[in-house]
Coordinates of C-alpha atoms in Angstrom, one line a residue:
X1 CA -26.2 15.1 14.8
X2 CA -28.9 13.3 16.7
X3 CA -31.0 10.5 15.0
X4 CA -33.3 7.7 14.9
X5 CA -32.2 4.2 14.8
X6 CA -34.7 1.6 15.9
X7 CA -36.8 3.8 18.6
X8 CA -33.1 4.6 19.9
X9 CA -31.6 8.2 20.3
X10 CA -27.6 8.1 19.2
X11 CA -25.4 11.1 18.5
X12 CA -24.1 11.0 15.5
X13 CA -20.0 12.4 14.5
X14 CA -19.4 13.2 11.2
X15 CA -20.3 12.4 8.3
X16 CA -21.1 8.1 8.3
X17 CA -23.7 5.4 6.2
X18 CA -26.5 3.8 8.5
X19 CA -24.1 1.1 8.3
X20 CA -21.1 2.4 9.6
X21 CA -23.7 4.0 12.4
X22 CA -25.1 0.3 13.2
X23 CA -21.6 -1.6 14.0
X24 CA -20.3 0.8 15.8
X25 CA -23.7 0.3 18.0
X26 CA -23.6 -3.9 17.5
X27 CA -27.1 -2.5 15.3
X28 CA -26.5 -5.9 12.8
X29 CA -27.7 -5.2 9.3
X30 CA -26.6 -7.6 7.0
X31 CA -24.7 -6.7 3.6
X32 CA -23.4 -8.7 0.9
X33 CA -20.8 -5.8 -2.1
X34 CA -20.0 -3.2 0.9
X35 CA -16.5 -3.7 1.1
X36 CA -14.2 -1.2 3.1
X37 CA -11.7 -1.0 0.0
X38 CA -13.6 0.0 -2.3
X39 CA -16.3 3.1 -3.2
X40 CA -20.0 2.4 -2.6
X41 CA -21.9 0.7 -5.0
X42 CA -25.3 -0.2 -3.0
X43 CA -25.9 -2.8 -5.6
X44 CA -26.5 -5.9 -3.7
X45 CA -29.6 -3.8 -1.9
X46 CA -29.6 -6.9 1.0
X47 CA -28.8 -3.7 3.8
X48 CA -31.8 -2.1 3.1
X49 CA -33.6 -0.2 5.8
X50 CA -36.7 2.0 6.3
X51 CA -36.6 6.2 6.8
X52 CA -39.2 6.5 8.6
X53 CA -39.6 10.0 7.9
X54 CA -39.3 9.4 4.1
X55 CA -41.5 6.6 3.7
X56 CA -39.3 4.0 2.0
X57 CA -36.5 2.2 2.2
X58 CA -32.7 3.1 1.4
X59 CA -29.7 0.7 1.2
X60 CA -27.4 1.0 4.1
X61 CA -24.6 1.2 2.6
X62 CA -24.6 3.7 0.3
X63 CA -27.0 6.1 2.6
X64 CA -25.8 9.3 4.8
X65 CA -27.0 9.7 7.7
X66 CA -28.8 13.3 8.5
X67 CA -30.2 15.7 11.1
X68 CA -33.7 13.8 12.6
X69 CA -33.4 10.1 10.3
X70 CA -36.0 8.2 11.8
X71 CA -33.7 4.9 10.9
X72 CA -35.8 1.2 10.9
X73 CA -33.8 -2.0 10.8
X74 CA -35.8 -4.8 10.8
X75 CA -39.5 -5.8 10.7
X76 CA -41.3 -8.0 9.0
X77 CA -41.6 -5.8 5.3
X78 CA -38.4 -5.4 5.4
X79 CA -36.9 -9.3 6.2
X80 CA -39.0 -9.7 3.0
X81 CA -37.6 -6.9 0.4
X82 CA -34.0 -8.9 1.5
X83 CA -36.0 -12.0 1.1
X84 CA -37.4 -11.0 -2.3
X85 CA -33.1 -9.6 -3.4
X86 CA -31.4 -12.7 -2.1
X87 CA -34.2 -15.0 -4.4
X88 CA -33.1 -12.5 -7.2
X89 CA -29.0 -12.2 -6.7
X90 CA -29.3 -16.3 -7.0
X91 CA -31.4 -16.1 -9.7
X92 CA -27.8 -14.6 -12.0
X93 CA -25.2 -17.3 -9.5
X94 CA -24.8 -20.4 -11.0
X95 CA -24.2 -22.6 -8.0
X96 CA -20.8 -24.5 -8.0
X97 CA -21.1 -24.6 -3.3
X98 CA -18.3 -27.3 -3.6
X99 CA -15.9 -25.6 -6.2
X100 CA -15.8 -22.3 -4.5
X101 CA -13.1 -20.0 -3.3
X102 CA -15.6 -19.4 -0.7
X103 CA -16.3 -22.2 0.9
X104 CA -16.3 -22.4 3.2
X105 CA -17.4 -19.3 4.6
X106 CA -20.2 -18.0 2.2
X107 CA -21.7 -15.3 3.0
X108 CA -25.0 -16.1 0.8
X109 CA -25.3 -18.7 1.9
X110 CA -25.1 -17.8 5.4
X111 CA -28.1 -15.6 4.7
X112 CA -29.9 -18.3 2.5
X113 CA -30.0 -20.2 5.5
X114 CA -30.7 -16.9 7.9
X115 CA -33.7 -16.0 5.3
X116 CA -34.7 -19.1 4.7
X117 CA -34.6 -18.3 0.8
X118 CA -34.5 -21.5 -1.4
X119 CA -31.7 -20.6 -4.1
X120 CA -33.1 -22.5 -7.0
X121 CA -36.2 -20.3 -7.5
X122 CA -35.7 -19.4 -10.0
X123 CA -33.3 -20.3 -13.3
X124 CA -30.2 -19.1 -13.5
X125 CA -30.4 -16.3 -15.9
X126 CA -26.9 -16.9 -17.0
X127 CA -26.3 -20.4 -16.1
X128 CA -25.0 -20.0 -20.7
X129 CA -22.9 -16.8 -19.7
X130 CA -19.5 -18.4 -20.4
X131 CA -16.0 -18.4 -19.1
X132 CA -13.1 -16.3 -19.3
X133 CA -9.5 -16.9 -19.2
X134 CA -7.1 -14.2 -17.9
X135 CA -3.5 -15.2 -19.6
X136 CA -4.4 -18.9 -17.7
X137 CA -3.6 -17.6 -14.4
X138 CA -6.9 -15.9 -13.3
X139 CA -10.5 -17.4 -14.0
X140 CA -14.1 -15.3 -14.3
X141 CA -17.1 -18.0 -14.8
X142 CA -19.2 -14.9 -15.3
X143 CA -22.2 -17.2 -14.9
X144 CA -21.9 -17.3 -11.1
X145 CA -21.1 -12.9 -10.8
X146 CA -23.9 -11.1 -9.1
X147 CA -23.2 -7.8 -10.5
X148 CA -22.2 -6.0 -7.9
X149 CA -19.2 -4.1 -9.5
X150 CA -16.3 -4.9 -6.8
X151 CA -14.6 -6.5 -9.5
X152 CA -14.8 -3.0 -11.5
X153 CA -14.0 -1.0 -8.6
X154 CA -10.8 -3.1 -7.1
X155 CA -9.2 -3.5 -11.0
X156 CA -10.0 0.3 -11.1
X157 CA -8.5 1.3 -7.9
X158 CA -5.6 -0.7 -8.7
X159 CA -5.6 1.5 -12.0
X160 CA -5.4 -1.3 -14.4
X161 CA -9.2 -1.1 -15.3
X162 CA -9.0 -5.0 -17.1
X163 CA -12.2 -4.8 -16.1
X164 CA -15.2 -3.4 -17.3
X165 CA -19.6 -4.0 -17.8
X166 CA -21.2 -4.5 -20.7
X167 CA -25.0 -4.5 -21.3
X168 CA -26.6 -7.7 -22.3
X169 CA -30.7 -7.7 -22.3
X170 CA -32.0 -6.6 -19.0
X171 CA -28.8 -8.3 -17.8
X172 CA -24.7 -7.2 -17.5
X173 CA -21.6 -8.9 -18.4
X174 CA -18.2 -8.1 -16.9
X175 CA -15.8 -8.6 -19.3
X176 CA -12.2 -7.9 -19.8
X177 CA -11.3 -4.4 -21.7
X178 CA -9.5 -4.9 -25.4
X179 CA -6.3 -2.6 -25.2
X180 CA -5.4 -3.5 -20.7
X181 CA -3.6 -6.1 -19.8
X182 CA -4.9 -8.4 -16.2
X183 CA -1.4 -8.0 -14.2
X184 CA -3.0 -11.2 -11.9
X185 CA -2.8 -9.6 -8.7
X186 CA -5.7 -11.4 -8.0
X187 CA -7.5 -8.4 -6.0
X188 CA -10.4 -9.9 -7.9
X189 CA -10.5 -12.3 -6.4
X190 CA -10.7 -11.5 -3.1
X191 CA -13.0 -8.8 -3.6
X192 CA -15.9 -10.4 -5.3
X193 CA -18.5 -12.1 -2.6
X194 CA -20.1 -14.6 -5.1
X195 CA -16.8 -16.9 -5.6
X196 CA -17.1 -15.9 -9.7
X197 CA -13.0 -15.5 -9.8
X198 CA -9.9 -17.7 -8.7
X199 CA -6.7 -18.9 -9.8
X200 CA -6.3 -21.6 -12.2
X201 CA -5.7 -24.6 -10.1
X202 CA -7.8 -23.3 -7.2
X203 CA -9.8 -27.0 -6.7
X204 CA -8.6 -29.0 -9.4
X205 CA -4.6 -29.3 -9.5
X206 CA -4.0 -28.5 -5.2
X207 CA -2.5 -32.0 -5.7
X208 CA -0.8 -31.8 -9.4
X209 CA 2.7 -32.1 -7.3
X210 CA 2.1 -35.5 -5.8
X211 CA 1.3 -37.2 -9.6
X212 CA 4.5 -37.9 -10.3
X213 CA 5.9 -40.9 -11.3
X214 CA 6.7 -41.6 -7.2
X215 CA 10.6 -41.2 -7.3
X216 CA 10.4 -37.8 -7.0
X217 CA 11.7 -35.9 -4.2
X218 CA 8.9 -33.3 -3.3
X219 CA 10.2 -29.8 -1.3
X220 CA 8.2 -27.3 -0.9
X221 CA 8.6 -23.3 0.6
X222 CA 6.5 -21.5 2.4
X223 CA 6.8 -17.1 1.8
X224 CA 7.1 -15.7 4.8
X225 CA 3.1 -14.0 4.6
X226 CA 1.7 -17.0 4.8
X227 CA 3.0 -18.2 7.6
X228 CA 0.9 -16.1 9.7
X229 CA -2.3 -16.5 7.5
X230 CA -2.8 -19.8 7.1
X231 CA -4.7 -20.3 10.9
X232 CA -7.6 -18.6 8.9
X233 CA -8.6 -21.4 6.8
X234 CA -9.0 -23.4 9.7
X235 CA -11.1 -20.4 12.2
X236 CA -8.3 -18.7 13.9
X237 CA -7.6 -15.0 14.3
X238 CA -5.9 -13.3 11.2
X239 CA -2.3 -12.9 13.0
X240 CA -2.1 -16.2 14.3
X241 CA 1.7 -17.1 13.4
X242 CA 0.9 -20.6 12.8
X243 CA 4.6 -22.1 11.1
X244 CA 4.8 -25.2 13.0
X245 CA 1.8 -26.4 12.5
X246 CA 1.9 -25.8 8.4
X247 CA 5.5 -27.5 8.2
X248 CA 4.1 -31.2 10.0
X249 CA 0.8 -30.1 7.6
X250 CA 2.6 -30.5 4.4
X251 CA 4.8 -33.6 5.6
X252 CA 1.4 -34.7 6.8
X253 CA 0.7 -34.6 2.7
X254 CA 3.6 -35.4 1.6
X255 CA 6.3 -33.2 1.2
X256 CA 9.9 -34.4 1.7
X257 CA 11.9 -31.6 3.2
X258 CA 10.0 -28.3 3.6
X259 CA 12.3 -24.6 3.6
X260 CA 11.9 -21.1 4.1
X261 CA 11.4 -18.8 0.8
X262 CA 13.1 -16.3 4.2
X263 CA 16.6 -18.0 3.2
X264 CA 15.7 -16.9 -0.2
X265 CA 15.3 -13.6 1.3
X266 CA 19.1 -13.2 2.3
X267 CA 20.3 -14.0 -1.6
X268 CA 17.3 -11.6 -2.7
X269 CA 18.7 -8.7 -0.2
X270 CA 22.7 -9.4 -1.0
X271 CA 22.1 -9.2 -4.6
X272 CA 19.9 -6.2 -4.9
X273 CA 21.6 -4.0 -2.5
X274 CA 25.3 -4.8 -5.0
X275 CA 22.9 -3.5 -7.6
X276 CA 22.0 -0.5 -5.4
X277 CA 25.0 0.1 -5.0
X278 CA 26.2 -0.3 -8.2
X279 CA 24.4 2.1 -9.7
X280 CA 24.6 4.5 -7.1
X281 CA 28.6 4.8 -7.9
X282 CA 27.3 5.4 -11.6
X283 CA 24.5 7.9 -10.6
X284 CA 21.8 5.2 -12.3
X285 CA 18.8 5.9 -9.7
X286 CA 16.5 4.9 -9.3
X287 CA 16.8 1.5 -8.6
X288 CA 13.0 0.0 -8.3
X289 CA 12.6 -3.4 -6.2
X290 CA 10.9 -6.3 -8.1
X291 CA 10.0 -8.9 -5.8
X292 CA 6.3 -8.6 -7.0
X293 CA 5.1 -10.2 -10.5
X294 CA 1.9 -8.6 -10.9
X295 CA 3.9 -5.3 -10.2
X296 CA 6.9 -6.1 -12.3
X297 CA 4.1 -6.8 -15.2
X298 CA 2.3 -3.3 -14.7
X299 CA 5.3 -2.1 -15.3
X300 CA 6.8 -4.1 -18.7
X301 CA 2.9 -3.3 -19.9
X302 CA 1.3 0.3 -19.1
X303 CA 5.2 1.6 -18.2
X304 CA 7.3 0.4 -20.2
X305 CA 10.3 3.2 -19.3
X306 CA 11.1 2.4 -16.6
X307 CA 11.5 -2.0 -16.9
X308 CA 15.6 -0.5 -17.1
X309 CA 15.3 0.6 -13.5
X310 CA 13.6 -2.6 -12.3
X311 CA 16.1 -4.5 -10.4
X312 CA 17.9 -7.3 -12.0
X313 CA 17.6 -10.0 -8.6
X314 CA 15.3 -12.0 -9.0
X315 CA 12.3 -12.7 -5.9
X316 CA 13.3 -14.9 -3.3
X317 CA 11.3 -18.3 -4.0
X318 CA 12.7 -18.6 -7.7
X319 CA 16.2 -17.8 -5.8
X320 CA 15.6 -20.4 -3.3
X321 CA 13.9 -23.0 -6.2
X322 CA 17.4 -22.3 -8.2
X323 CA 19.5 -22.6 -5.2
X324 CA 17.4 -25.7 -4.4
X325 CA 17.4 -27.3 -7.4
X326 CA 21.6 -26.9 -8.2
X327 CA 22.5 -28.2 -4.8
X328 CA 20.1 -31.7 -5.9
X329 CA 21.5 -34.8 -7.3
X330 CA 19.0 -35.1 -9.5
X331 CA 17.7 -31.4 -10.3
X332 CA 14.5 -33.4 -12.8
X333 CA 13.7 -35.8 -10.4
X334 CA 13.5 -32.6 -7.8
X335 CA 9.8 -30.5 -7.5
X336 CA 10.0 -27.7 -6.1
X337 CA 6.3 -26.2 -4.9
X338 CA 6.0 -22.2 -3.4
X339 CA 3.3 -21.9 -0.9
X340 CA 2.4 -18.3 -1.6
X341 CA 0.0 -15.3 -0.6
X342 CA 0.4 -14.4 -4.3
X343 CA -1.7 -15.2 -7.8
X344 CA 0.9 -14.2 -9.8
X345 CA 3.5 -16.2 -8.7
X346 CA 1.4 -18.6 -11.1
X347 CA 2.7 -16.8 -13.8
X348 CA 6.2 -15.8 -12.6
X349 CA 7.3 -19.5 -12.5
X350 CA 6.5 -19.5 -16.3
X351 CA 8.4 -16.8 -17.5
X352 CA 11.4 -18.7 -19.4
X353 CA 14.0 -15.9 -18.9
X354 CA 13.9 -17.5 -15.1
X355 CA 15.5 -20.8 -15.9
X356 CA 18.4 -22.8 -14.8
X357 CA 20.1 -25.2 -16.4
X358 CA 16.6 -25.4 -18.7
X359 CA 14.8 -26.0 -15.6
X360 CA 12.2 -24.0 -14.2
X361 CA 13.3 -23.1 -10.3
X362 CA 9.7 -23.9 -9.2
X363 CA 7.6 -26.9 -10.7
X364 CA 4.3 -25.1 -8.5
X365 CA 3.1 -22.5 -6.8
X366 CA 0.3 -22.8 -4.1
X367 CA -2.1 -20.2 -2.7
X368 CA -2.3 -20.2 1.0
X369 CA -6.5 -20.9 -0.1
X370 CA -5.5 -23.3 -2.2
X371 CA -2.8 -25.7 0.7
X372 CA -6.0 -24.9 3.1
X373 CA -7.9 -26.6 0.4
X374 CA -5.6 -29.2 0.5
X375 CA -5.6 -29.5 3.6
X376 CA -9.1 -30.1 4.1
X377 CA -9.2 -32.7 1.3
X378 CA -6.6 -35.0 3.5
X379 CA -9.0 -34.3 6.5
X380 CA -6.1 -33.0 8.9
X381 CA -7.0 -31.6 11.7
X382 CA -5.7 -27.8 12.2
X383 CA -4.9 -27.1 15.4
X384 CA -3.6 -30.6 16.6
X385 CA -0.9 -30.6 13.8
X386 CA 3.0 -31.0 16.4
X387 CA 5.4 -27.4 15.5
X388 CA 7.5 -28.6 13.3
X389 CA 11.0 -26.8 12.6
X390 CA 12.1 -25.8 8.9
X391 CA 14.6 -28.9 7.6
X392 CA 18.2 -27.3 7.0
X393 CA 20.7 -26.1 4.9
X394 CA 17.5 -23.7 3.9
X395 CA 15.6 -23.0 7.5
X396 CA 18.1 -20.5 9.3
X397 CA 17.4 -16.6 7.7
X398 CA 17.4 -13.2 9.3
X399 CA 14.6 -11.4 10.9
X400 CA 14.9 -8.5 7.9
X401 CA 13.6 -11.2 5.7
X402 CA 10.8 -12.6 7.2
X403 CA 10.0 -8.6 6.4
X404 CA 9.7 -9.3 3.3
X405 CA 6.0 -10.3 3.8
X406 CA 5.1 -6.8 5.2
X407 CA 5.4 -3.0 2.8
X408 CA 8.8 -2.1 3.0
X409 CA 10.3 -4.7 4.2
X410 CA 12.5 -5.6 0.7
X411 CA 13.7 -1.9 0.2
X412 CA 14.6 -2.0 4.4
X413 CA 16.4 -5.4 4.3
X414 CA 18.3 -4.3 1.1
X415 CA 19.3 -1.5 2.5
X416 CA 20.4 -2.4 5.6
X417 CA 22.7 -4.4 3.7
X418 CA 24.4 -1.5 1.1
X419 CA 24.7 0.2 4.0
X420 CA 27.0 -2.5 5.7
X421 CA 28.5 -3.6 2.6
X422 CA 29.8 0.7 2.2
X423 CA 30.8 1.8 5.7
X424 CA 31.5 -1.5 7.1
X425 CA 29.2 -0.6 10.4
X426 CA 25.4 -1.3 11.2
X427 CA 22.8 1.5 9.6
X428 CA 21.4 4.2 13.4
X429 CA 17.8 2.2 13.7
X430 CA 16.7 6.9 14.2
X431 CA 17.3 6.8 10.1
X432 CA 15.9 3.9 9.3
X433 CA 12.4 3.5 10.2
X434 CA 11.2 0.3 10.5
X435 CA 8.5 -0.1 7.1
X436 CA 8.3 3.7 6.6
X437 CA 9.1 6.1 3.7
X438 CA 12.8 7.2 5.0
X439 CA 15.8 9.3 4.0
X440 CA 19.5 8.0 5.1
X441 CA 23.3 10.0 3.8
X442 CA 25.7 8.0 2.0
X443 CA 29.3 8.3 1.2
X444 CA 27.4 12.7 1.6
X445 CA 24.3 12.2 -0.7
X446 CA 21.0 12.2 0.7
X447 CA 19.4 8.3 0.3
X448 CA 15.8 9.0 -0.4
X449 CA 13.8 6.0 -0.4
X450 CA 9.7 5.8 -0.3
X451 CA 7.8 2.0 -0.1
X452 CA 4.8 2.0 -2.3
X453 CA 1.4 -0.6 -1.9
X454 CA -1.2 -1.1 -4.0
X455 CA -1.2 0.0 -7.5
X456 CA -3.0 3.1 -7.1
X457 CA -0.2 4.6 -5.4
X458 CA 2.2 3.5 -7.7
X459 CA 0.7 5.3 -10.3
X460 CA 1.2 8.5 -8.7
X461 CA 5.1 8.2 -8.2
X462 CA 6.2 6.7 -12.1
X463 CA 4.0 9.7 -13.0
X464 CA 6.3 12.0 -10.3
X465 CA 9.2 10.5 -11.3
X466 CA 8.6 11.2 -15.5
X467 CA 8.9 14.9 -14.5
X468 CA 11.7 14.8 -12.1
X469 CA 13.7 11.4 -12.5
X470 CA 15.6 11.7 -9.5
X471 CA 12.5 12.6 -7.1
X472 CA 13.9 9.1 -5.1
X473 CA 16.7 6.7 -4.9
X474 CA 15.3 3.4 -4.3
X475 CA 11.0 2.3 -4.3
X476 CA 9.7 -0.8 -3.5
X477 CA 7.1 -1.6 -5.3
X478 CA 3.9 -4.2 -3.9
X479 CA 0.9 -4.6 -5.9
X480 CA -1.6 -6.0 -3.4
X481 CA -2.3 -3.6 -0.2
X482 CA 0.1 -4.3 2.4
X483 CA 2.3 -5.8 1.1
X484 CA 2.3 -10.1 0.5
X485 CA 0.0 -10.1 3.4
X486 CA -3.0 -8.9 1.6
X487 CA -1.7 -10.9 -1.4
X488 CA -5.0 -12.6 -3.6
X489 CA -3.7 -16.3 -2.2
X490 CA -4.7 -15.2 1.2
X491 CA -7.8 -16.3 2.8
X492 CA -10.9 -14.7 2.8
X493 CA -12.1 -12.1 4.0
X494 CA -9.4 -9.6 3.7
X495 CA -9.8 -6.1 5.0
X496 CA -7.6 -3.2 6.6
X497 CA -7.8 -4.5 10.1
X498 CA -7.4 -8.2 9.3
X499 CA -4.0 -7.0 7.0
X500 CA -3.4 -5.1 10.5
X501 CA -3.6 -8.4 12.0
X502 CA -1.3 -10.9 9.5
X503 CA 1.5 -7.7 9.4
X504 CA 1.3 -7.2 13.4
X505 CA 1.9 -11.7 13.6
X506 CA 3.9 -11.7 10.6
X507 CA 6.9 -8.9 11.8
X508 CA 6.8 -10.5 15.7
X509 CA 8.9 -14.1 13.9
X510 CA 11.2 -11.7 13.1
X511 CA 12.3 -10.2 16.1
X512 CA 13.2 -13.9 18.0
X513 CA 15.6 -14.9 14.9
X514 CA 19.4 -15.4 15.2
X515 CA 20.4 -12.9 12.9
X516 CA 19.0 -9.2 12.7
X517 CA 20.6 -8.7 9.0
X518 CA 21.4 -11.2 5.8
X519 CA 24.6 -10.1 6.4
X520 CA 24.8 -11.6 9.9
X521 CA 23.9 -15.2 8.4
X522 CA 26.6 -17.7 7.9
X523 CA 24.0 -19.8 6.2
X524 CA 23.6 -17.9 3.9
X525 CA 27.7 -17.8 2.5
X526 CA 28.1 -20.9 2.9
X527 CA 25.6 -21.7 0.4
X528 CA 27.4 -18.9 -1.7
X529 CA 30.8 -20.8 -1.5
X530 CA 29.0 -24.3 -3.0
X531 CA 27.3 -22.7 -5.7
X532 CA 29.1 -22.8 -9.6
X533 CA 27.1 -20.2 -11.8
X534 CA 26.0 -17.4 -9.3
X535 CA 24.8 -14.7 -12.3
X536 CA 22.1 -17.1 -13.6
X537 CA 20.8 -17.9 -9.9
X538 CA 20.2 -14.6 -9.0
X539 CA 19.7 -12.7 -11.6
X540 CA 17.3 -12.0 -14.7
X541 CA 16.0 -9.6 -17.2
X542 CA 12.5 -7.9 -17.7
X543 CA 11.3 -6.7 -21.0
X544 CA 8.7 -4.2 -22.5
X545 CA 5.1 -5.9 -23.2
X546 CA 3.2 -4.0 -24.9
X547 CA 0.6 -6.9 -26.8
X548 CA -0.8 -8.7 -23.5
X549 CA -1.3 -12.4 -23.8
X550 CA -4.5 -14.3 -25.1
X551 CA -6.2 -11.6 -22.4
X552 CA -9.6 -11.5 -23.7
X553 CA -9.4 -15.5 -25.0
X554 CA -13.1 -16.1 -24.1
X555 CA -12.7 -20.1 -22.2
X556 CA -15.2 -23.1 -23.7
X557 CA -18.3 -23.6 -21.3
X558 CA -17.3 -26.7 -18.6
X559 CA -20.0 -29.8 -18.9
X560 CA -22.2 -28.1 -15.7
X561 CA -23.8 -30.6 -13.6
X562 CA -26.8 -29.6 -11.6
X563 CA -24.6 -28.7 -8.1
X564 CA -25.7 -31.3 -5.2
X565 CA -27.5 -27.4 -4.2
X566 CA -30.4 -27.9 -6.7
X567 CA -33.5 -27.8 -5.4
X568 CA -33.0 -28.0 -1.8
X569 CA -34.2 -25.0 0.6
X570 CA -31.8 -24.3 2.9

């Protein structure tokens, strides 16, 4: 198929949109709402182009090229339409630029500068729209919403469908569905081009951990996926391994110790392997992983029949937090802060059943974005930070533990451990393809496994298990695409190309570890000997939750002072 793009004849293979073709040929068409993870909505109309042989303009993101199409991507008329569309978008977007998840790097402001848009040309038509809190974990400021529907599309793709569109005069409003529950995956945050969503504490709470009486011992612990994404907050390439600089930065802002959550993952691996073998012996499979709190909440609310299939083993940062406090000289004056790629970890640390001796194992969760903001607030030059090492004894993890940050890593680590515990041998690599679905033989029985990342896949598998309960023996579920590397607390933007780079970087950090698997980690054995109440530290329980709490609570509108950008032409 041949078309013309700005007067140049090009050949197109397959069914492609104008925007896709333009990207392939290095032609810049501005866009805002388009995201490769979700269905195209074509709502922002920034990518408008003219089809000469139709004598009309169309949005490039949702217009599929056809034979003989003559496309003009830029001329004075098109640029004027784009500028007008931008001005109209700003009229329904209340600016709060300093407190925005897209700061720095806001595409709306970049486009406004490019087209010399006066962003306050029109009065904010949504200034009276409310802020809505989802369970005290996610905040949605509907006065910033530009009605692109990205949040609705990604929530629908996640099979949660918590968000829906409601008519309101000549405008529309995104609202939570009355009979649905948010699972706090945070995908709405990273897919919203207007910064309408954020996690609780995204701005005001980034320094809360340092506001104690001054005599606390402040301990940070870093999740695997954070070490290959924090670099993006400072303009470095996705997948850049920045473990040492992240440790140094946290020490610089006030951390007394910095530990590796991967060390806690080795305990999760061992305990989960034990549970798997017990269920294998009792023919009580399948077993589901439970490291992902969004996945756990999804099961508790939407598929309560499967609650008993969840492993009772706690997630790595909860286990390591509990160990840290159990071994501390004064647990009540030990503050544990987890650096996570995940928004739902903020929800997880509030769960009452996770307390040990009346204390929360983890006191605060900071997402990777929040740590980036914390460093910028403190004027830390990230690239100039020296490389430091994790503190002992919680800094020596296996390579398998680091792989928890990518889809399939949890399951693979636990099955390596289970095979060794049962046979005294290491599983043959040809029988276990790294981070992919696989099966192997144990005591004459085929063990069938499956990894799932993204709740859209999870629903298909759960529905299959309703009909065929023995379809699989062990399954890993992660709510976010690609696992933790695609978490809702990660830097923005996030898409499949970026997730692949993070995955590659993270896997590389596990290859140089002293130990490949948890059963080889001598440090873990030493900690086991020091612990008294192992069950309380390593295991928990879950519950069917049919009535979501506070899911439709509309928070009071904050005192909205005019933004510093009001009236400025940029």
